[in-house]
Structure formats: structure tokens, C-alpha cells
XYZ file of C-alpha atoms in Angstrom:
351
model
C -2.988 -71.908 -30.577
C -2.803 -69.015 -33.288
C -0.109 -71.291 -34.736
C -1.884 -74.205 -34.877
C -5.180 -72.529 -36.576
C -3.011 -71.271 -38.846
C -1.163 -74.191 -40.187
C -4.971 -75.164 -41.241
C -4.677 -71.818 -43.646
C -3.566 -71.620 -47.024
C -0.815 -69.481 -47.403
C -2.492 -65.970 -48.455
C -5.434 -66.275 -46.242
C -5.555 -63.662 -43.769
C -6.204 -63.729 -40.120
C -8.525 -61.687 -38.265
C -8.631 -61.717 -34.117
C -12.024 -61.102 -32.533
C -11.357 -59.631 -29.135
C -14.358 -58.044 -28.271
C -15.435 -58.163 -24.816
C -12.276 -57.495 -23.088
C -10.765 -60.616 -25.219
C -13.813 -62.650 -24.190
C -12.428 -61.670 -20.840
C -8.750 -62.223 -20.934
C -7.906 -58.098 -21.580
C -8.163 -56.690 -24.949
C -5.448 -54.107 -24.661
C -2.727 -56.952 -23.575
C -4.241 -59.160 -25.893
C -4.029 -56.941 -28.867
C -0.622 -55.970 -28.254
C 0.369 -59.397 -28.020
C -1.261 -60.205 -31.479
C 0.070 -57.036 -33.067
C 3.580 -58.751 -32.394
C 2.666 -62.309 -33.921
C 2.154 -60.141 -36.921
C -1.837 -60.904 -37.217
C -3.369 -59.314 -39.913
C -6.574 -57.815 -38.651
C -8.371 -57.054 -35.300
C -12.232 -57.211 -33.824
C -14.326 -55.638 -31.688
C -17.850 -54.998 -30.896
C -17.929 -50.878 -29.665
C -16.300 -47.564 -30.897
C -15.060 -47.207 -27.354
C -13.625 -50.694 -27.090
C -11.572 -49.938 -30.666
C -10.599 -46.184 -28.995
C -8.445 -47.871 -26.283
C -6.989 -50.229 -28.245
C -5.903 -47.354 -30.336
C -4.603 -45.218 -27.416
C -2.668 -48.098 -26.670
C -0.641 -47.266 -29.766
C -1.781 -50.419 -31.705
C -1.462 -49.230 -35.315
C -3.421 -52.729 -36.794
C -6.674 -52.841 -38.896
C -9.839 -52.746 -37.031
C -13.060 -53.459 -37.348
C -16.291 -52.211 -35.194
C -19.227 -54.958 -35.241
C -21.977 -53.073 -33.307
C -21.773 -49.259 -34.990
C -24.589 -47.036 -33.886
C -24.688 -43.720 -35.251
C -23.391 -42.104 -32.447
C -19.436 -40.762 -32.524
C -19.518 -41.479 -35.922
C -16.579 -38.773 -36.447
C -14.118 -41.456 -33.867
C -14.439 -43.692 -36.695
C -12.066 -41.665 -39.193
C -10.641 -39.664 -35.675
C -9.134 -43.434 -34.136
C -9.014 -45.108 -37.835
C -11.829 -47.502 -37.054
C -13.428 -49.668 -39.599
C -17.356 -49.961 -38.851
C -18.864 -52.955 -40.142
C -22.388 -51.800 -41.881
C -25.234 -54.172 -41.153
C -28.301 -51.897 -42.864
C -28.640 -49.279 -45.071
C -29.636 -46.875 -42.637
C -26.250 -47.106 -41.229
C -24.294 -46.520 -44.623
C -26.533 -43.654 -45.485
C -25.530 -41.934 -42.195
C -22.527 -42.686 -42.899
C -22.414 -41.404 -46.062
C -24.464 -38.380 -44.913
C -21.590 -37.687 -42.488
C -18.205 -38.369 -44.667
C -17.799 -35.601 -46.814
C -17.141 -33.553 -43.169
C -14.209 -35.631 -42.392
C -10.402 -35.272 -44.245
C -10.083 -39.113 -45.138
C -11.527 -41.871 -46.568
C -13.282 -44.399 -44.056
C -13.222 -48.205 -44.449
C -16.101 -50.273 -43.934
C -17.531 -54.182 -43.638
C -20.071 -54.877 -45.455
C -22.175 -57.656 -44.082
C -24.427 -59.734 -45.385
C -27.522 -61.749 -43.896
C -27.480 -65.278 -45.004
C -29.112 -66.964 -42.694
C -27.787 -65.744 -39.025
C -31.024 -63.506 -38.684
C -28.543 -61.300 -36.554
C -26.895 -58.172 -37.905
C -26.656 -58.036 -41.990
C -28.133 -56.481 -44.815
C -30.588 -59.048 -46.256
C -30.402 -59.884 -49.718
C -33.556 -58.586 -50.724
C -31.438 -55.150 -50.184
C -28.299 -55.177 -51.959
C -29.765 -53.203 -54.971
C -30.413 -50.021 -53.009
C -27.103 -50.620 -51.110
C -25.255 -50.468 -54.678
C -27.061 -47.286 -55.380
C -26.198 -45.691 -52.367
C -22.526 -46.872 -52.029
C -22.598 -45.433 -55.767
C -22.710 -42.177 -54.483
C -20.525 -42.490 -51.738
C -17.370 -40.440 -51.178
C -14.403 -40.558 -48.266
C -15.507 -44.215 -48.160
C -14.328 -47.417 -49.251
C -15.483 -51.363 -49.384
C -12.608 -53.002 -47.425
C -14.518 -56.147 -47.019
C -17.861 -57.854 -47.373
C -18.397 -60.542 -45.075
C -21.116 -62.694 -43.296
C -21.251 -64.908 -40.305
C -22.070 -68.902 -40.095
C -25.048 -69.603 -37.325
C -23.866 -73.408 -36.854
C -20.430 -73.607 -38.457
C -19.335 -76.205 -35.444
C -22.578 -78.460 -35.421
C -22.855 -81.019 -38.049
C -26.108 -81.502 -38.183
C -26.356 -77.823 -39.879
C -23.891 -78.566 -42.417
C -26.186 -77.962 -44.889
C -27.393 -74.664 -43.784
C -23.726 -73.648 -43.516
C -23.371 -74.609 -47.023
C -27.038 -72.467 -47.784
C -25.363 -69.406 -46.072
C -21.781 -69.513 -47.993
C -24.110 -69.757 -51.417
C -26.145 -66.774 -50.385
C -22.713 -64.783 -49.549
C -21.606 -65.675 -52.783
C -23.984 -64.147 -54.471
C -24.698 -61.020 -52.619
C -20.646 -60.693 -52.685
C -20.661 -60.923 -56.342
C -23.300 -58.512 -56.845
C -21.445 -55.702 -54.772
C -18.404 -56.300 -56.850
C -20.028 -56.495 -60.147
C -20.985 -52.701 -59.533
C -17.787 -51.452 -57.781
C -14.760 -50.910 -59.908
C -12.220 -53.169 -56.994
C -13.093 -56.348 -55.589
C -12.955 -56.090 -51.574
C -11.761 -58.897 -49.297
C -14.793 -61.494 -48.393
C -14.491 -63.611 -45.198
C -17.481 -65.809 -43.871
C -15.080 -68.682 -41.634
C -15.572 -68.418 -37.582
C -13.401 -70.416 -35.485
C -15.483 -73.463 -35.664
C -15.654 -72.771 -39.988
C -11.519 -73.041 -40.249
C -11.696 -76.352 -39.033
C -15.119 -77.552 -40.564
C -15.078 -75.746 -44.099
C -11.278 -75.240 -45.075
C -13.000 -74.857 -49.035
C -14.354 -71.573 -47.954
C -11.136 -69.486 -46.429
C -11.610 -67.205 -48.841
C -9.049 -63.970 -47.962
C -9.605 -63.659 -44.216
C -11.173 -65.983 -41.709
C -12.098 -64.694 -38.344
C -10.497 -66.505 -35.071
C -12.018 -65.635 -30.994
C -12.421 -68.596 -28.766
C -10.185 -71.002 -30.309
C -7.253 -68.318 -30.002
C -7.937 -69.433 -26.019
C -7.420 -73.188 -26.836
C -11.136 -73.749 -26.726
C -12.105 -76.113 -29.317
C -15.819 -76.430 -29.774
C -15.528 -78.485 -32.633
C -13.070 -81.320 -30.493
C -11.498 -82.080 -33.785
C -8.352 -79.994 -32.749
C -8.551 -80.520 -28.446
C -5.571 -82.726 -28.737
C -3.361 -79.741 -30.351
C -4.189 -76.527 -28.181
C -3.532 -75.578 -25.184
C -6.173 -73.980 -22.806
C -4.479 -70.488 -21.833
C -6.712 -69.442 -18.844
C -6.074 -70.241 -15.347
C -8.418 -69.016 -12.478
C -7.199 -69.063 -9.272
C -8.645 -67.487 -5.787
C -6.865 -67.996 -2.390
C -8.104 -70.067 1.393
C -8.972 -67.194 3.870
C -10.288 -68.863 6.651
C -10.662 -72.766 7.748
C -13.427 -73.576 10.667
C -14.990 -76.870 11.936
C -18.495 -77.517 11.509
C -20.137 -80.171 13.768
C -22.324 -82.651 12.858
C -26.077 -80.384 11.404
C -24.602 -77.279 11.189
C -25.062 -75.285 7.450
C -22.952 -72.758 6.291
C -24.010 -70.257 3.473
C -27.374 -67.927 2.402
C -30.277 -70.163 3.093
C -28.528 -72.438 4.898
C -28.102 -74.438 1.834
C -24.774 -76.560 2.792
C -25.475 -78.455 5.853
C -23.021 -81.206 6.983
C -24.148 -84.459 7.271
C -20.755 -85.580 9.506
C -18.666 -83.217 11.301
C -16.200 -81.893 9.063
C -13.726 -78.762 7.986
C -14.464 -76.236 5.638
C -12.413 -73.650 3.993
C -13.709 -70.464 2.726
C -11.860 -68.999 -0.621
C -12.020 -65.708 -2.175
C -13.900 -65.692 -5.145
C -18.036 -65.383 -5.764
C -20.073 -64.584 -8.172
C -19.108 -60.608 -8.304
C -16.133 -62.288 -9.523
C -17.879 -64.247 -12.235
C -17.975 -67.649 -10.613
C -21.608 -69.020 -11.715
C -23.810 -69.825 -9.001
C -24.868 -72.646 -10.375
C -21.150 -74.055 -9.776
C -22.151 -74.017 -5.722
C -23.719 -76.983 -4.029
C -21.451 -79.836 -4.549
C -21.655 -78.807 -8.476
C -17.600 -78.341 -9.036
C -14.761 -79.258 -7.437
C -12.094 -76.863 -6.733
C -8.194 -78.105 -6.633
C -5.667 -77.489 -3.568
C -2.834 -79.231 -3.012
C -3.212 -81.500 -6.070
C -6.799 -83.031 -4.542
C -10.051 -81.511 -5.150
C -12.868 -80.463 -2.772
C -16.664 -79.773 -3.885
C -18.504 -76.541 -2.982
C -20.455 -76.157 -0.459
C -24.074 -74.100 0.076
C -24.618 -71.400 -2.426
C -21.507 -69.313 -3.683
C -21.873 -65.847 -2.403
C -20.551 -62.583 -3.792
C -17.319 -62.466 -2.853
C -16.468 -65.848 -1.408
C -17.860 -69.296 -1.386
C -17.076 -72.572 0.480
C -15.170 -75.697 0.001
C -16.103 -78.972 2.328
C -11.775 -79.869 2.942
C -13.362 -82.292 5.141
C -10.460 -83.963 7.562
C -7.129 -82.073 5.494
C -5.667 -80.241 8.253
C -2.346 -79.636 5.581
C -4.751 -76.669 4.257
C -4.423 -72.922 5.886
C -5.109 -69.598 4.825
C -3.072 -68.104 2.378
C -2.907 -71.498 -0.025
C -3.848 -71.118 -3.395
C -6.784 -72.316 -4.992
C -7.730 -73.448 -8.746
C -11.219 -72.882 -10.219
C -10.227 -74.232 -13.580
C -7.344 -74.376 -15.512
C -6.015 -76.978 -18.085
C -7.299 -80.059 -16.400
C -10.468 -79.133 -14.513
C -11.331 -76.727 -17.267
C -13.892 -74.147 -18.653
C -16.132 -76.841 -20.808
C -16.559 -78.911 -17.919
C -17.507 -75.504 -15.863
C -19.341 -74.428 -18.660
C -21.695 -77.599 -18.341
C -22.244 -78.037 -14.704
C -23.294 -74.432 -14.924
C -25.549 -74.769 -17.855
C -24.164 -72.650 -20.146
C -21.521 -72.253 -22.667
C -17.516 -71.703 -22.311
C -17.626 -67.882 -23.855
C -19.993 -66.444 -20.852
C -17.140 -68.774 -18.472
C -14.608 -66.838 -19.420
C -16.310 -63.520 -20.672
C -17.815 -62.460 -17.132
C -14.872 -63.065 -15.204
C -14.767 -59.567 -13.204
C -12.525 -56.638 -14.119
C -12.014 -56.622 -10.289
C -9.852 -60.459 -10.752
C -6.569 -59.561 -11.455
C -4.929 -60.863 -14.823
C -1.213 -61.873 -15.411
C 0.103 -62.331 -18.814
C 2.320 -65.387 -19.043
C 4.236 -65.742 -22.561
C 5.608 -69.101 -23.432
């Protein structure tokens, strides 16, 4: 998938991987070491304390902090961590607290063009100047921004609106610095929408996963996550019995069912539960049944008397996969993947 995204790139444009959230699930420590090998230019997360394990894991690549508070500022230079600044009252602690630390400190300047999220609005980038005038032990590696609806067409004009508005808060910051820093604005969804605006760096998360929101690329990646659980038990229930909280899965014909660890402790949405999705054993699928639980939930196997404890079980994988989760659940593919447990264990296949 990483090559694929970047044989959309022009040569020089670099590539930054957002794996906040444990790698939107998948493990950011594996995930960064794994990147750090493919030679990736830049990595992403959202805490100081995400970026401080990452960095005890001996990863030695650029990285940027999204959600700095000023709290632990001194981990930034301690761990080499570059904060992304969002409001002046960030860079002025920031500033207030560099001249107490031996080297200089990279930051992210963002901008707000039309996210309403994190960014320093335009209306503001006259006071940042004077400020980041009288900065020392700090240095603009970057200013960037971030596209609301890069994937929808039907917002292609705000995208465009938002790009403009970088533009010209970008070339306002550079006008009164004596360098020009990097500038990024491209998400996943922008690489493949708005190739014109790659820029230096463009930013990659879900797509890295094979997750295409866009569908203009589902035909060339390949979905990397598997879920699988495991049959515990298989019972007969006659003819009116229910099986679950509430009694909510009742059989309408005698039948079997077969009861599989994994719930929603695990991260399996609830809303998957009563007939919703379809698991897969064996090659053949069988529905939920009743509400999912915490730790297990139950399958209606019906009259398949070839399953038994002990078989494995897939939740999703490359066929029945996380969009199609994602919809019967009512939500999107990044919470899918992103609240599956730390409990669950992972294993890292590399093809």
C-alpha cells in the first residue's frame, strides 16, 4: 500500500506516516519500526507519551506531536519530539520554556483554513511572526494545515478555499523568516484527489491499511487487517429458546449455536449483534445472534455439525471487510479498527 500511494508522488515529495492511536489500532511501536525500514521520511502521532515509546523503541525518525499541551514540555527536546503548534499560547510557552533546554526544538506550524479544529486562524499570523521573531532554541520545520473533506467531492471547492488560505498564511510566515520551512496540507484522501497540491510532504494513516475512502484506488491495495476469534462452545437450542442479555436471540426453529470469543471489550461493535454481520468458518458464514456481550457473542451454525470448539473464526478480513463492518455498525472504518482492544493479540505478517 505505501508503494502504491507513493507511485502517485512526484519524486521529491516527502512522506509522512500518521500512526497515532496505536497505528489506528494495528501497534504503533511495530508499525513504526516497520516504516523506519521502508525508509519513510517522517512519523505522526497525537501525545508526548505516544512519541516517548516510539523513541524508547530506538526509532531515530522525525516526529511530530499533534495534540501538545503544555505539560512535559522539557520531553519534547529530552525524546527529540516535534510539537505541532496550533495557538499562540502554545508557542509562547514554548518559547517561555526553550532557552532552559541545550538544543534547538522543531515545531509544526498549523494553520486554520477551514477545519475549525486545531490551527492558528489567520486573523493571527501577525502576532505569531512577532513572537516566533523572538524565539530562540526553536525552529520552523514545517507549516502545515489539514483538509476537512479532501475525499468528498461535493467539497471540492472548499478543499480548494482551504489550500488558498494555506497559501497565504504560509507565505506570510516565510516572508518574515530568513528559511522557507516544508508546507504539507494532502491527507490520504488529498494524494489521490489533489495530486497539484503535494507540495514537500503529504501525510498518509488509513490508506497505509489498504483502506481507500476515496474507492478510486480499492482495486490496487490490499486490506492488511485480519480479525479473528476462536468457537468455545457449540449447544442446541430447541424450538423458543433465546440465548443472550435480554433474551434478544430467540430461535424460531430448533437449531445449533456456537459461541466465539470475542465481544465488545474486544472492540466488536454491538451494533454488529442481532443478525447484523456474518462471521466466516469453514469458508461459509453464520449471522450473530442476540446482543454481543463483553467477551463473547453468538453465531446461529444452525444444522453444521463439522464445527467444534477450537475452530477459528473471521470477523473481517479482506473479503468480509472493515467498510462493510463499518456500515452495518453505523460508523466509520477508523473507530473499526482503532478500538480493537489492547487485550486482542496482534501478529505482524510481512509479505
Amino acid at each position: 500500500n505505501l508503494k502504491t500511494y507513493k507511485s502517485l508522488l512526484d519524486q521529491d515529495t516527502q512522506v509522512m506516516a500518521v500512526i497515532k492511536a496505536e497505528a489506528y489500532g494495528s501497534g504503533s511501536v511495530q508499525m513504526a519500526r516497520f516504516l523506519e525500514s521502508r525508509k519513510i521520511n517522517y512519523l505522526a502521532v497525537a501525545l508526548i507519551d505516544e512519541g516517548i515509546r516510539i523513541r524508547q523503541a530506538k526509532c531515530k525518525l522525525p516526529l511530530m506531536i499533534f495534540n501538545v499541551q503544555n505539560k512535559n514540555l522539557h520531553a519534547l527536546w529530552q525524546y527529540n519530539l516535534e510539537p505541532e503548534v496550533y495557538s499562540l499560547d502554545l508557542l509562547k510557552q514554548l518559547i517561555e520554556h526553550a532557552p532552559f533546554e541545550d538544543s534547538e526544538l522543531s515545531i509544526h506550524l498549523k494553520i486554520e483554513s477551514g477545519m475549525n479544529r486545531l490551527g492558528i486562524i489567520p486573523d493571527n499570523i501577525e502576532a505569531l511572526i512577532r513572537l516566533l521573531r523572538n524565539a530562540t532554541n526553536i525552529k520552523v520545520k514545517s507549516v502545515f494545515s489539514h483538509l476537512a473533506a479532501s475525499e468528498n467531492e461535493d467539497h471540492d471547492s472548499h478543499t480548494h478555499e482551504q489550500v488558498n488560505t494555506f497559501l497565504t498564511g504560509y507565505e506570510a510566515i516565510c516572508s518574515a523568516l530568513n528559511y522557507k520551512p516544508m508546507k504539507h496540507i494532502l491527507n490520504t484522501g488529498g494524494v489521490v484527489r489533489f495530486p497539484e497540491y503535494q507540495f514537500d510532504m503529504v501525510r498518509l494513516g488509513l490508506g497505509l491499511y489498504g483502506i481507500d475512502e476515496t474507492s478510486e484506488l480499492r482495486n490496487k491495495l490490499i486490506r492488511s487487517h485480519t480479525l479473528k476469534s476462536h468457537v468455545l462452545q457449540v449447544k442446541r437450542l430447541k424450538k423458543g429458546d433465546t440465548t443472550g442479555y435480554n433474551r434478544a436471540g430467540k430461535s424460531e426453529i430448533e437449531t445449533s449455536i456456537a459461541v466465539i470469543s470475542i465481544g465488545y471489550a474486544d472492540g466488536f461493535m454491538r451494533k454488529a449483534g442481532n443478525g447484523n454481520w456474518k462471521v466466516r468458518i469453514h469458508d461459509n458464514y453464520y449471522p450473530i445472534i442476540g446482543n454481543i456481550c463483553m467477551d463473547v457473542c453468538m453465531i446461529n451454525i444452525a444444522d453444521h455439525s463439522n464445527i467444534n470448539p477450537g475452530d477459528e473464526v473471521i470477523i473481517f478480513d479482506h473479503e468480509n471487510n472493515v467498510e462493510k463492518l463499518a456500515q452495518v455498525s453505523e460508523t466509520i472504518s477508523y473507530e473499526i479498527i482503532s478500538r480493537i482492544a489492547p487485550r486482542v493479540k496482534r501478529i505482524y505478517v510481512h509479505k
